[in-house]
XYZ file of C-alpha atoms in Angstrom:
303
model
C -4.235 -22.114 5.404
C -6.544 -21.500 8.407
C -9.830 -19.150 6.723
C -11.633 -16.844 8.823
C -10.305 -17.309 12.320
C -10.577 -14.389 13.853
C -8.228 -14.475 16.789
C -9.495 -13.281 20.624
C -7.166 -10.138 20.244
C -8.446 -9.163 17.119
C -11.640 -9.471 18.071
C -11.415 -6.727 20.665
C -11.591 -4.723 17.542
C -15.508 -4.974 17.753
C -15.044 -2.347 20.576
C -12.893 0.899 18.813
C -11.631 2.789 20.823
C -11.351 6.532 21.235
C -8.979 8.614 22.642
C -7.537 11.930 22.834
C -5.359 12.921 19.702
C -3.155 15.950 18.467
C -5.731 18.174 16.434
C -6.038 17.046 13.035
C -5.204 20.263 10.345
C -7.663 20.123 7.862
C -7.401 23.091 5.458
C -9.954 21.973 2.747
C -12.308 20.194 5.141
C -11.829 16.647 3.814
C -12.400 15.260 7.365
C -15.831 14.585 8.145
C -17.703 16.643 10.837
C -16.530 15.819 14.528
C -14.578 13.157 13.315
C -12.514 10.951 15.606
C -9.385 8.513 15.160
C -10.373 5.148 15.661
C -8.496 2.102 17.008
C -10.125 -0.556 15.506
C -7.730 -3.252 16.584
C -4.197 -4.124 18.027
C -1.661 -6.668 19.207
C -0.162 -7.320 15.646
C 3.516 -6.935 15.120
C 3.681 -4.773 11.928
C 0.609 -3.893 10.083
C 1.017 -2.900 6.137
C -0.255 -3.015 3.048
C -3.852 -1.700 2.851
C -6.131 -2.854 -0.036
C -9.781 -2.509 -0.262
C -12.366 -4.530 -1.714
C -14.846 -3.927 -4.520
C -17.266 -4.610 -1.794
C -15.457 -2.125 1.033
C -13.567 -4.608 3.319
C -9.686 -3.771 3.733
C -7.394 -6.285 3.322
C -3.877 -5.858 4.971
C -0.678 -7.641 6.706
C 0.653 -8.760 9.791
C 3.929 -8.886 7.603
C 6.096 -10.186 10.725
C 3.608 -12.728 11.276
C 3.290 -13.609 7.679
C -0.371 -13.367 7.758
C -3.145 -11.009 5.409
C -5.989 -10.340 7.877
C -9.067 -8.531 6.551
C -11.698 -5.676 7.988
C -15.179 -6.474 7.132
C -16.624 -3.011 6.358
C -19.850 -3.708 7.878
C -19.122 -5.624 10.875
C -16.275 -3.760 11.595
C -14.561 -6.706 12.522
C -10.988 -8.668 11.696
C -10.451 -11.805 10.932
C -7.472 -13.998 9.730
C -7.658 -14.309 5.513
C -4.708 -15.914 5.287
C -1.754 -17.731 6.753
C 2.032 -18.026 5.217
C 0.978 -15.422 2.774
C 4.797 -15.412 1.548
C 5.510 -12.525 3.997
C 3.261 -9.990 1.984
C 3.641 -6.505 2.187
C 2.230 -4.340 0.105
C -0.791 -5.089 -1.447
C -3.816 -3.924 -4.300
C -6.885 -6.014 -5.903
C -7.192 -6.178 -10.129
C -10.057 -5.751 -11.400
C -10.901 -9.395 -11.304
C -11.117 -9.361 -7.459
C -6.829 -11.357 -7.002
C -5.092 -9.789 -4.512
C -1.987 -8.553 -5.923
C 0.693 -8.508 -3.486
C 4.421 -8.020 -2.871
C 5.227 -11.112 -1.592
C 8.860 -11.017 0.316
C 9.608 -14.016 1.370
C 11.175 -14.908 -1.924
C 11.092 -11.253 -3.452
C 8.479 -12.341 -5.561
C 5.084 -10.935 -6.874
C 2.035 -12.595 -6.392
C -1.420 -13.191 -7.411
C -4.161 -14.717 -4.751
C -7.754 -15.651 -5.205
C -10.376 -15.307 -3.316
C -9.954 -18.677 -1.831
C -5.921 -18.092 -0.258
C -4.874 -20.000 -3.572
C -1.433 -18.043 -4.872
C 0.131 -17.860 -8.133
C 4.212 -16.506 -8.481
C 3.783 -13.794 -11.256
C 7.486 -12.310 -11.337
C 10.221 -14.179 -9.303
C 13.284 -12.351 -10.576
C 14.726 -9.795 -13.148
C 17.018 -11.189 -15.930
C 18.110 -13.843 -13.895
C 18.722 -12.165 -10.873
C 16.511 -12.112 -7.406
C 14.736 -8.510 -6.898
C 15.690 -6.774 -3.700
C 12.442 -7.219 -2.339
C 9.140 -5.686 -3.889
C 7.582 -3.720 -1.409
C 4.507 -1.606 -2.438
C 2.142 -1.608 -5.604
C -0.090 -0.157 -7.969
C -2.600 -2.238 -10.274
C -3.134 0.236 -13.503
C -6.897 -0.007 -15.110
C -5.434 -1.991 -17.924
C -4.040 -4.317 -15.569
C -0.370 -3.421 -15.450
C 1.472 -3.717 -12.134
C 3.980 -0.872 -10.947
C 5.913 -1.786 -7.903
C 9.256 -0.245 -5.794
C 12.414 -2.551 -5.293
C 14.115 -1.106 -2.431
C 16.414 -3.286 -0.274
C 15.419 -3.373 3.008
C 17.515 -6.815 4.831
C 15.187 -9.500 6.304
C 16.009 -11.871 9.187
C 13.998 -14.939 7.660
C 15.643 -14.479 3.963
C 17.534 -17.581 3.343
C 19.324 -16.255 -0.020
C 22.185 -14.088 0.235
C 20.791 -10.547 1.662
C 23.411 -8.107 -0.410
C 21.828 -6.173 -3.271
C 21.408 -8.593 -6.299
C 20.110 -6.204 -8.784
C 22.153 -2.987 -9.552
C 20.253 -0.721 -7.953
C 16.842 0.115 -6.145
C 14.340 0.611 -9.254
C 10.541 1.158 -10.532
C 9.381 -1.812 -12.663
C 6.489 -2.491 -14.931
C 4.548 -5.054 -15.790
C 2.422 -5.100 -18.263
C -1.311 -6.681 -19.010
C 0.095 -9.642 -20.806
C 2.803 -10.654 -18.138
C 5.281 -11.193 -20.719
C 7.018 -7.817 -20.785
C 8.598 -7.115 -17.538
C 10.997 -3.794 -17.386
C 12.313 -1.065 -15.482
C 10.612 2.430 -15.585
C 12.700 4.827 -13.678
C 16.357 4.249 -12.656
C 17.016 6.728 -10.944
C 15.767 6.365 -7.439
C 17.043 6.666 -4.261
C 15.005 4.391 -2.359
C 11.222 4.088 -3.953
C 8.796 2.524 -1.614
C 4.839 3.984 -1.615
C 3.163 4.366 -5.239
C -0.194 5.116 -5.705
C -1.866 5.734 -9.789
C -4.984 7.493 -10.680
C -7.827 5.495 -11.502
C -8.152 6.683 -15.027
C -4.253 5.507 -15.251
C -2.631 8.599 -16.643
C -0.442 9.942 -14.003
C 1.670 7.859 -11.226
C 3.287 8.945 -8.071
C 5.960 7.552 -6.599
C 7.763 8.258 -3.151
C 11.304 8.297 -2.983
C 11.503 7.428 1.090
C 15.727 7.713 0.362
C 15.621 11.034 -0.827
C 12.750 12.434 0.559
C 10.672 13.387 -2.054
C 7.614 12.469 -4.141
C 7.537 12.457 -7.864
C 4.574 12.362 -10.314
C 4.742 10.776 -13.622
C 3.320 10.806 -16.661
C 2.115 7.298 -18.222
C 2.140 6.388 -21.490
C 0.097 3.476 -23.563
C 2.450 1.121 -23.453
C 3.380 1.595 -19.624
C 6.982 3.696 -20.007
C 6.921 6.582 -18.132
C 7.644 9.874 -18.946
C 7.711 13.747 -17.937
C 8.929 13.096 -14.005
C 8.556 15.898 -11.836
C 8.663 17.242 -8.298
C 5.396 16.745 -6.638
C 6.349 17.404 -2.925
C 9.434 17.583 -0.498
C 8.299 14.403 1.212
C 8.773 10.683 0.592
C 6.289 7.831 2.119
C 6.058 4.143 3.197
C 2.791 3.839 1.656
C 0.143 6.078 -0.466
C -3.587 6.591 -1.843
C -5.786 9.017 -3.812
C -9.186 10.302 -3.173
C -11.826 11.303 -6.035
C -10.170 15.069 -5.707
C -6.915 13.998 -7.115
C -5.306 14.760 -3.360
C -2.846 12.517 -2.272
C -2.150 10.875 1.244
C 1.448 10.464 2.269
C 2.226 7.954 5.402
C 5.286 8.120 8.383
C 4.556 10.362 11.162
C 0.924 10.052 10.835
C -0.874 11.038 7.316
C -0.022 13.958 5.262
C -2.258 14.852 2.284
C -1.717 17.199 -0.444
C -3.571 18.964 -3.596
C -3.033 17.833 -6.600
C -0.653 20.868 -7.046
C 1.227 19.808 -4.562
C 0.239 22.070 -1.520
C -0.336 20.807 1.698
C -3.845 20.442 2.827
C -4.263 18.678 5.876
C -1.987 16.134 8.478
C -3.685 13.682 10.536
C -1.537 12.929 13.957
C -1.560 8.896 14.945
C -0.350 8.071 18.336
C 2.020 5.427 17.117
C 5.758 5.562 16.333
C 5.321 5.234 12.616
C 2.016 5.066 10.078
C 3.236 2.963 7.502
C 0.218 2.862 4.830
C -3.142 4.226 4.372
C -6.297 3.978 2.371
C -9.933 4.269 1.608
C -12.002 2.120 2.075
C -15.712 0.769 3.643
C -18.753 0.382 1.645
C -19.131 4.175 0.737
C -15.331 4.356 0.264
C -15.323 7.361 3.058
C -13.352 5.836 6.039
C -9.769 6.371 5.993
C -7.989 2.969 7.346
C -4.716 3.340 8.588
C -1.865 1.118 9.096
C 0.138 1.952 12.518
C 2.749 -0.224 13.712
C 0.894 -3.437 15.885
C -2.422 -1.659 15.052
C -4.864 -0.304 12.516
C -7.374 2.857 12.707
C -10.585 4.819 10.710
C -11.337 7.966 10.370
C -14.108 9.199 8.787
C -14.029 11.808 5.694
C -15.990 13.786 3.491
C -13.937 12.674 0.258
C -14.175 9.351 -1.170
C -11.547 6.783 -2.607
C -11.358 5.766 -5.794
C -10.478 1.956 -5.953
């Protein structure tokens, strides 16, 4: 693993740049003042799985490149974190500072240090290989909630048909010994997002096109699923209002009652995941197809 090489394209990311945009529709002024989109860098091939740092840097993938790169915060620059990182995807940090990440290369879930170092925490389900974990959520108590859907890879070696029985919502819990399904009855779940005091969960069904909210119980079942919007997602986050961000063409966001509050426009063919992050948690950082943008808000994140 090459640390901290920050390739000559990426580091045209020193200079953002500007440009004009769609207007953004901001109905409960969550958008900072004036704010601009922000091209912070491109020239990647696919960029996913947003996760930020206790200390404000975003951590992310170059998934067809089977790389994590990372924004510092302050510098406002990115770097290389790691190479062969198992063809991550997506991605959130414990509370012990491991990057938790969906690691599709061998539809396996993995833990990495600070250091690159990786350890395999799930590698199949009774046997059988997972379709390919795609997106995450780390609960406080340190349970991991992650999608299955099947999406076909040209660099799988195994056999690329469905091996489980379905696309599901799985669980597992603090003492990665129980490992089970929580919802069955998906279409296609792919972005997840929790809130930070770990009571409710959302879930995007991208195959049906809807979102669902869930209530969680103490020992990580799920229960009381519900109808929280006529939208599915690639990937998801939360600010400190309970309003949830929604990713595909550009970034949706919605109450907590489900209402639509504001859509952010991203001149890119598909936004695939979002979150909040820097030092203040106030800049929204965006995953866009071979690039990555900020935009500055008034709300905060909460991880």
């Amino acid at each position: 693993m090459k640390k901290n090489i920050t390739l000559f394209f990426v580091l045209l990311g020193c200079f953002t740049t500007l440009f004009a945009q769609e207007p953004i529709e901001d109905k409960k002024k969550i958008v900072a003042k004036n704010a601009k989109l922000t091209k912070v860098a491109d020239g990647f091939s696919f960029t996913e799985g947003p996760a930020v740092h206790r200390n404000g840097d975003v951590y992310f993938t170059d998934q067809p490149n089977n790389r994590i790169m990372r924004w510092s915060a302050t510098r406002n620059e990115v770097s290389v974190f790691m190479e062969d990182a198992g063809r991550s995807n997506g991605m959130f940090f414990d509370r012990r500072g491991n990057l938790i990440t969906c690691a599709d290369l061998e539809n396996q879930l993995w833990s990495i240090d600070d250091k690159g170092n990786h350890t395999v925490l799930i590698e199949n389900f009774k046997g059988k290989l997972l379709n390919g974990p795609n997106d995450l959520w780390v609960a406080p108590n340190g349970g991991i909630y992650f999608t299955d859907p099947l999406y076909k890879r040209p660099y799988w070696t195994r056999n690329p048909e469905m091996q489980q029985d379905g696309e599901h919502l799985y669980y597992l819990a603090p003492d990665r010994l129980q490992f089970f399904r929580v919802d069955e009855n998906l279409v296609k779940p792919n972005g997840i997002i929790g809130t930070p005091d770990g009571k409710k969960l959302y879930v995007a069904d991208i195959g049906a096109n809807k979102t669902y909210v869930y209530d969680i119980e103490e020992d990580g079942y799920l229960k009381n699923r519900r109808l929280f919007c006529e939208m599915g997602s690639d990937g998801m986050t939360i600010d400190f209002r309970g309003n949830v961000y929604l990713t595909g063409k550009g970034v949706t966001v919605f109450s907590p009652n489900g209402e639509k509050i504001a859509h952010i426009p991203v001149p890119e063919n598909w936004t695939a995941n979002v979150v909040l992050g820097g030092t203040d948690r106030k800049t929204l950082f965006i995953t866009a197809m071979g690039a990555v943008y900020t935009l500055n808000m008034k709300v905060r994140g909460v991880y």
